[in-house]
Short mmCIF file of C-alpha atoms in Angstrom, two decimals:
data_model
loop_
_atom_site.label_atom_id
_atom_site.label_comp_id
_atom_site.label_asym_id
_atom_site.label_seq_id
_atom_site.Cartn_x
_atom_site.Cartn_y
_atom_site.Cartn_z
CA MET A 1 31.85 20.77 7.06
CA ALA A 2 29.76 17.65 6.62
CA ALA A 3 29.55 15.24 9.51
CA GLN A 4 31.86 12.28 9.14
CA PRO A 5 30.52 8.74 9.47
CA THR A 6 31.28 6.97 12.71
CA ARG A 7 34.33 4.73 12.29
CA ARG A 8 32.99 1.89 14.39
CA SER A 9 33.03 -1.50 12.76
CA PRO A 10 29.76 -3.35 12.09
CA ARG A 11 30.77 -5.76 14.85
CA ILE A 12 31.05 -2.94 17.43
CA LEU A 13 27.84 -1.24 16.31
CA ALA A 14 26.02 -4.55 16.46
CA LEU A 15 27.22 -5.02 20.02
CA SER A 16 25.91 -1.60 21.03
CA THR A 17 22.25 -1.01 21.78
CA ILE A 18 19.99 0.19 18.97
CA ALA A 19 19.29 3.32 21.03
CA ASN A 20 23.00 4.09 21.10
CA ARG A 21 22.97 4.47 17.34
CA GLN A 22 20.43 7.29 17.51
CA PRO A 23 20.81 10.92 18.66
CA ALA A 24 20.02 11.27 22.34
CA SER A 25 16.59 12.54 23.33
CA PRO A 26 14.45 12.49 26.46
CA SER A 27 12.05 9.99 24.90
CA HIS A 28 14.90 7.66 23.97
CA ALA A 29 16.31 8.03 27.44
CA LYS A 30 13.03 7.10 29.07
CA ALA A 31 12.57 4.13 26.77
CA SER A 32 16.11 2.98 27.44
CA ALA A 33 15.60 3.27 31.17
CA LYS A 34 12.68 0.82 31.04
CA ARG A 35 14.78 -1.72 29.17
CA CYS A 36 17.79 -1.76 31.45
CA LYS A 37 16.99 -3.27 34.83
CA SER A 38 20.20 -5.21 34.52
CA SER A 39 22.68 -3.23 32.50
CA SER A 40 26.34 -2.41 32.09
CA THR A 41 28.66 -1.60 29.26
CA ARG A 42 28.98 -5.34 28.67
CA SER A 43 25.50 -6.57 29.54
CA SER A 44 23.81 -3.81 27.53
CA LYS A 45 25.70 -5.06 24.50
CA ARG A 46 24.70 -8.67 25.10
CA LYS A 47 21.00 -7.73 25.40
CA ALA A 48 20.91 -5.65 22.20
CA PRO A 49 18.39 -6.80 19.61
CA ILE A 50 20.77 -7.84 16.83
CA ARG A 51 19.65 -8.86 13.37
CA ASP A 52 21.61 -11.38 11.33
CA SER A 53 22.28 -8.66 8.76
CA ASP A 54 23.90 -6.49 11.45
CA VAL A 55 26.65 -8.96 12.24
CA PRO A 56 29.27 -9.63 9.56
CA ASN A 57 31.11 -12.89 9.22
CA THR A 58 33.76 -12.94 11.93
CA LYS A 59 36.36 -13.77 9.32
CA ASP A 60 35.63 -10.44 7.61
CA VAL A 61 36.10 -8.33 10.76
CA PRO A 62 39.69 -7.46 11.67
CA ARG A 63 40.29 -7.92 15.39
CA PRO A 64 43.29 -6.54 17.27
CA SER A 65 45.78 -9.12 18.50
CA LYS A 66 44.95 -10.41 21.98
CA ARG A 67 48.30 -9.09 23.13
CA ARG A 68 47.26 -5.61 22.07
CA ARG A 69 44.22 -5.46 24.34
CA LEU A 70 43.26 -6.28 27.91
CA ASP A 71 39.93 -7.54 29.19
CA ALA A 72 39.28 -4.53 31.40
CA SER A 73 35.51 -5.03 31.73
CA ILE A 74 33.81 -5.15 35.11
CA TYR A 75 30.27 -6.55 35.21
CA THR A 76 27.80 -4.42 37.12
CA VAL A 77 24.07 -3.99 37.59
CA ARG A 78 22.46 -0.58 37.45
CA SER A 79 19.32 0.13 39.44
CA GLU A 80 16.01 1.12 37.90
CA PRO A 81 15.57 4.91 38.00
CA ASP A 82 13.09 6.49 40.37
CA PRO A 83 10.09 7.37 38.16
CA GLN A 84 9.30 10.59 40.04
CA TYR A 85 12.44 12.17 38.56
CA LEU A 86 11.61 11.06 35.02
CA ALA A 87 8.31 12.96 34.85
CA PRO A 88 8.41 15.53 32.00
CA SER A 89 7.40 18.31 34.38
CA ALA A 90 10.27 17.47 36.77
CA ILE A 91 12.77 17.35 33.90
CA ALA A 92 11.53 20.66 32.48
CA LYS A 93 11.81 22.33 35.87
CA ALA A 94 15.29 20.94 36.45
CA ARG A 95 16.48 22.09 33.03
CA LYS A 96 15.11 25.57 33.64
CA GLN A 97 17.03 25.79 36.92
CA TYR A 98 20.17 24.48 35.26
CA PHE A 99 20.13 27.00 32.42
CA ALA A 100 19.28 29.85 34.79
CA GLY A 101 22.02 29.20 37.34
CA ASP A 102 24.24 26.41 35.95
CA PHE A 103 23.10 24.19 38.83
CA ASN A 104 21.56 20.77 38.36
CA PRO A 105 18.99 20.21 41.15
CA PHE A 106 19.12 16.45 40.50
CA HIS A 107 22.84 16.27 41.21
CA ILE A 108 23.71 13.63 43.87
CA LEU A 109 20.07 12.50 44.21
CA PRO A 110 19.76 8.67 44.05
CA ILE A 111 17.77 8.72 40.82
CA TRP A 112 19.62 5.72 39.41
CA GLY A 113 20.31 4.02 42.71
CA THR A 114 23.76 3.45 44.17
CA ASN A 115 26.87 3.52 42.03
CA PRO A 116 27.43 -0.21 41.35
CA TYR A 117 31.21 0.22 41.15
CA ASN A 118 31.24 1.22 44.83
CA ALA A 119 30.78 -2.41 45.85
CA ILE A 120 33.69 -3.72 43.74
CA TRP A 121 36.87 -4.14 45.81
CA LYS A 122 35.40 -1.71 48.32
CA GLU A 123 37.81 -2.93 50.98
CA TYR A 124 40.79 -1.69 48.94
CA LYS A 125 42.02 1.89 48.95
CA PHE A 126 45.37 0.91 47.46
CA PRO A 127 46.09 -1.80 44.89
CA ASP A 128 47.16 -5.26 45.95
CA PRO A 129 49.77 -6.50 43.44
CA THR A 130 48.58 -10.09 43.84
CA ILE A 131 45.05 -9.12 42.75
CA HIS A 132 45.14 -5.91 40.74
CA THR A 133 48.23 -6.28 38.56
CA LEU A 134 47.38 -6.34 34.85
CA PRO A 135 48.99 -8.81 32.45
CA PRO A 136 51.82 -7.47 30.27
CA MET A 137 51.11 -6.17 26.78
CA ASP A 138 53.23 -5.97 23.67
CA PRO A 139 54.84 -2.52 23.47
CA PRO A 140 53.30 -0.39 20.72
CA PRO A 141 55.32 1.03 17.82
CA PRO A 142 56.42 4.67 18.18
CA LEU A 143 54.09 7.39 17.00
CA LYS A 144 54.92 8.61 13.50
CA ARG A 145 57.09 11.71 13.32
CA LEU A 146 55.82 14.28 10.84
CA SER A 147 57.58 17.08 8.96
CA ILE A 148 55.25 20.09 8.94
CA ARG A 149 56.26 23.72 8.52
CA TYR A 150 54.54 26.75 10.01
CA SER A 151 53.86 28.08 6.49
CA GLU A 152 51.77 24.97 5.72
CA LEU A 153 49.34 25.63 8.59
CA THR A 154 46.43 28.06 8.66
CA SER A 155 44.52 28.91 11.80
CA VAL A 156 40.78 28.26 11.60
CA GLU A 157 39.86 28.67 15.28
CA VAL A 158 41.69 29.21 18.56
CA ILE A 159 40.21 26.66 20.97
CA ARG A 160 42.66 27.26 23.81
CA ASN A 161 45.82 29.32 23.86
CA TRP A 162 48.53 29.54 26.50
CA ASP A 163 47.64 32.56 28.64
CA GLY A 164 51.22 33.63 29.25
CA HIS A 165 51.06 33.77 33.06
CA GLU A 166 54.02 32.36 34.94
CA GLY A 167 53.06 29.18 36.73
CA SER A 168 49.97 28.71 34.58
CA GLU A 169 48.76 25.15 34.06
CA ASN A 170 47.67 26.09 30.54
CA ASP A 171 51.06 25.42 28.95
CA THR A 172 49.31 23.70 26.06
CA SER A 173 47.48 25.38 23.19
CA ILE A 174 44.80 23.86 20.96
CA PHE A 175 43.84 25.14 17.52
CA ARG A 176 41.55 24.08 14.75
CA THR A 177 43.84 24.39 11.78
CA SER A 178 43.94 23.74 8.04
CA TYR A 179 46.75 21.62 6.61
CA LYS A 180 46.89 20.66 2.94
CA GLY A 181 43.22 21.46 2.45
CA LYS A 182 41.93 19.43 5.44
CA VAL A 183 40.92 20.53 8.93
CA TYR A 184 42.70 19.06 11.95
CA ILE A 185 43.22 19.72 15.62
CA LEU A 186 46.71 21.03 16.35
CA LYS A 187 47.76 20.59 19.97
CA LEU A 188 50.95 22.39 21.03
CA PHE A 189 53.02 21.71 24.16
CA ARG A 190 55.70 24.07 25.40
CA SER A 191 59.02 22.25 25.13
CA TRP A 192 60.52 23.64 28.33
CA ALA A 193 59.61 23.27 31.99
CA PRO A 194 60.74 25.28 35.04
CA LEU A 195 62.73 23.59 37.75
CA GLY A 196 60.38 21.50 39.85
CA GLY A 197 57.64 21.63 37.19
CA ALA A 198 56.48 18.02 37.36
CA GLU A 199 53.59 18.22 34.89
CA TRP A 200 54.48 20.92 32.40
CA GLY A 201 54.52 20.88 28.62
CA PRO A 202 57.22 18.24 27.97
CA HIS A 203 55.71 15.85 30.51
CA LYS A 204 52.16 16.32 29.20
CA PHE A 205 53.38 15.80 25.64
CA ALA A 206 55.15 12.58 26.63
CA ARG A 207 51.98 11.30 28.35
CA GLU A 208 49.68 12.07 25.43
CA LYS A 209 52.10 10.79 22.79
CA ARG A 210 52.52 7.53 24.69
CA ALA A 211 48.76 7.19 25.19
CA TYR A 212 48.10 7.56 21.47
CA GLU A 213 50.74 4.92 20.71
CA TYR A 214 48.77 2.43 22.81
CA LEU A 215 45.37 3.61 21.55
CA LEU A 216 46.42 3.31 17.91
CA HIS A 217 48.04 -0.06 18.53
CA GLY A 218 44.92 -1.36 20.29
CA GLY A 219 42.54 -0.24 17.54
CA VAL A 220 40.72 2.27 19.77
CA CYS A 221 41.28 5.18 17.38
CA ALA A 222 40.22 3.06 14.40
CA GLU A 223 36.91 2.24 16.13
CA GLY A 224 36.21 5.95 16.74
CA PHE A 225 36.19 5.89 20.55
CA VAL A 226 39.01 8.46 20.54
CA PRO A 227 40.21 10.71 17.69
CA MET A 228 42.86 9.55 15.25
CA CYS A 229 46.33 10.91 15.93
CA TYR A 230 48.38 11.26 12.76
CA GLY A 231 51.75 11.92 14.35
CA TRP A 232 53.96 14.39 16.20
CA PHE A 233 56.52 17.03 15.28
CA GLN A 234 58.34 20.07 16.60
CA LEU A 235 56.97 23.25 15.07
CA ARG A 236 59.45 26.04 14.40
CA VAL A 237 57.51 29.28 14.82
CA PRO A 238 58.78 32.54 13.28
CA LYS A 239 59.47 35.39 15.69
CA LYS A 240 56.83 37.49 13.96
CA SER A 241 53.97 35.05 13.97
CA GLY A 242 50.36 36.04 14.41
CA TRP A 243 48.26 33.17 15.72
CA LEU A 244 51.23 31.40 17.40
CA ARG A 245 52.85 34.45 18.97
CA SER A 246 52.44 32.92 22.45
CA VAL A 247 55.24 30.42 21.66
CA ALA A 248 57.22 32.50 19.15
CA SER A 249 59.68 33.72 21.80
CA ASP A 250 60.46 30.25 23.20
CA GLU A 251 64.09 29.20 22.82
CA THR A 252 63.10 25.70 21.66
CA PRO A 253 60.17 24.96 19.34
CA PRO A 254 57.02 23.48 20.88
CA TYR A 255 56.02 19.87 20.49
CA ALA A 256 52.91 19.30 18.41
CA LEU A 257 50.33 16.57 17.80
CA LEU A 258 48.17 16.48 14.66
CA ILE A 259 44.79 15.05 15.69
CA GLU A 260 41.52 14.32 13.93
CA TYR A 261 38.93 17.10 14.02
CA ILE A 262 35.43 15.83 14.86
CA PRO A 263 32.85 18.26 13.41
CA ASP A 264 29.60 19.14 15.18
CA ALA A 265 30.61 17.35 18.39
CA VAL A 266 29.77 19.02 21.71
CA PRO A 267 30.93 18.31 25.29
CA LEU A 268 28.69 16.16 27.45
CA SER A 269 26.59 18.26 29.80
CA VAL A 270 23.36 18.23 31.76
CA SER A 271 21.64 19.55 28.65
CA ASN A 272 22.47 16.52 26.50
CA ILE A 273 23.28 13.57 28.80
CA SER A 274 21.06 10.52 28.38
CA VAL A 275 21.07 6.80 29.08
CA SER A 276 22.35 6.19 25.56
CA ALA A 277 25.19 8.74 25.90
CA ALA A 278 26.13 7.41 29.34
CA GLU A 279 26.42 3.86 28.03
CA GLN A 280 28.43 5.10 25.06
CA LEU A 281 30.86 6.85 27.43
CA HIS A 282 31.28 3.68 29.49
CA LEU A 283 31.85 1.67 26.33
CA ALA A 284 34.50 4.16 25.14
CA ALA A 285 36.22 4.14 28.54
CA GLU A 286 36.24 0.35 28.52
CA PHE A 287 38.02 0.31 25.15
CA VAL A 288 40.53 2.93 26.35
CA HIS A 289 41.27 0.79 29.41
CA GLY A 290 41.54 -2.32 27.25
CA ALA A 291 44.40 -0.65 25.38
CA GLY A 292 46.32 -0.25 28.64
CA VAL A 293 45.52 3.46 29.09
CA LEU A 294 44.21 5.20 32.23
CA HIS A 295 42.85 8.61 31.20
CA ASN A 296 43.03 10.29 34.64
CA ASP A 297 40.90 13.26 33.52
CA ILE A 298 37.51 12.05 32.25
CA TYR A 299 35.25 15.04 32.74
CA PRO A 300 32.57 16.58 30.50
CA ARG A 301 35.16 18.91 28.90
CA ASN A 302 37.05 15.83 27.67
CA THR A 303 34.05 13.84 26.40
CA LEU A 304 32.43 14.79 23.11
CA LEU A 305 28.95 13.77 21.99
CA ARG A 306 28.67 13.32 18.23
CA PRO A 307 25.43 14.03 16.32
CA ASP A 308 24.87 10.27 15.91
CA GLY A 309 24.83 9.80 19.71
CA THR A 310 28.27 8.19 20.04
CA VAL A 311 30.81 9.53 22.52
CA VAL A 312 34.48 10.32 21.90
CA ILE A 313 37.07 10.73 24.67
CA ILE A 314 39.74 13.39 24.07
CA ASP A 315 42.79 15.01 25.74
CA PHE A 316 45.20 12.39 27.06
CA ASP A 317 47.90 14.72 28.42
CA ARG A 318 47.37 13.37 31.94
CA ALA A 319 47.03 9.73 30.92
CA SER A 320 49.05 6.85 32.33
CA THR A 321 49.94 3.77 30.32
CA LEU A 322 51.23 0.30 31.01
CA PRO A 323 53.60 -0.76 32.44
CA ARG A 324 53.28 2.13 34.94
CA ALA A 325 52.30 0.87 38.38
CA ASP A 326 49.34 3.29 38.60
CA VAL A 327 47.64 1.44 35.72
CA ASN A 328 46.06 -1.53 37.46
CA ARG A 329 42.65 -3.14 37.87
CA LEU A 330 41.82 -1.02 40.90
CA SER A 331 42.66 2.29 39.21
CA LEU A 332 40.63 1.28 36.15
CA LYS A 333 37.74 0.44 38.47
CA PHE A 334 38.02 3.84 40.14
CA GLU A 335 37.87 5.57 36.76
CA MET A 336 34.77 3.62 35.72
CA GLN A 337 33.25 4.46 39.10
CA HIS A 338 33.93 8.13 38.39
CA CYS A 339 32.35 7.85 34.92
CA TRP A 340 29.18 6.35 36.37
CA CYS A 341 28.94 9.10 38.97
CA MET A 342 29.55 11.81 36.38
CA CYS A 343 26.81 10.47 34.14
CA TYR A 344 24.12 9.14 36.44
CA SER A 345 24.48 11.55 39.34
CA ARG A 346 24.08 14.45 36.93
CA MET A 347 21.55 12.95 34.51
CA ILE A 348 18.16 14.61 34.36
CA ASN A 349 16.65 12.98 31.25
#
């Protein structure tokens, strides 16, 4: 399947660095490192070399209503990397060790200095309502309810299937599926939960459905920072079903989300992380936060690197949304702090 063009508006692409438009490579990473003595997801955009032809007339660019988005940005300064760790021989040796034993020898080393988010509100372990409360947002419209039958779906690939063990956390299943001649991601959630099961299928479905309502309303899906979600439905599965036999015996049909499939995207890892990819992840997280969504599970398995070097955040079944009390400026800061650590404490190129 041919790679789809990135759905980021000319305005957003113009605000990103030129390097962020290109596939990641060690040479690009090294060049980017020299350019970013003072850098952040915001400052890197301001410093980008932008041509007049890159920026459309502001009247031609649709912008989400101010009430749909928050200003969740936090300005930071990243340190210059230690050049001894950027030597090609050091990188080659580190990669060899990583592929041999799945261990990154550069992990935790202060290659990129100290995490700049550590110094922001460092005296707070818990949010102060007078400081960290976010302004209210307009509630988003409900996610579209679809009418899809089992007979209309064809399994293309099983990405993750419920393993059937009692007490298992994997009460969601993910498939690459064909529907009406197009390929989508089908995410299924078991519609029942045992007594005391606080975060089982119904709860995860409610979290992800609500997150996509905010992300769609805030224009984050349209910009390509997260996949498009086309709607939800309950899928009635026949008793004698092949690829969905794990939920065929359930008394109530599972909940389902129909999500955009992003071809040729791979999870972020030590083998492909770069300065460009790290900045793209921070930019994506900033847009997610601006929509009033706290992901709560940003790890490499939930961050996809596209062939064009842009990053997409997926899997929102643990997400929190406004007006929940756990979505506040301090919690957003903690998540950005985690993103920085994940990228720059593990980066080797």
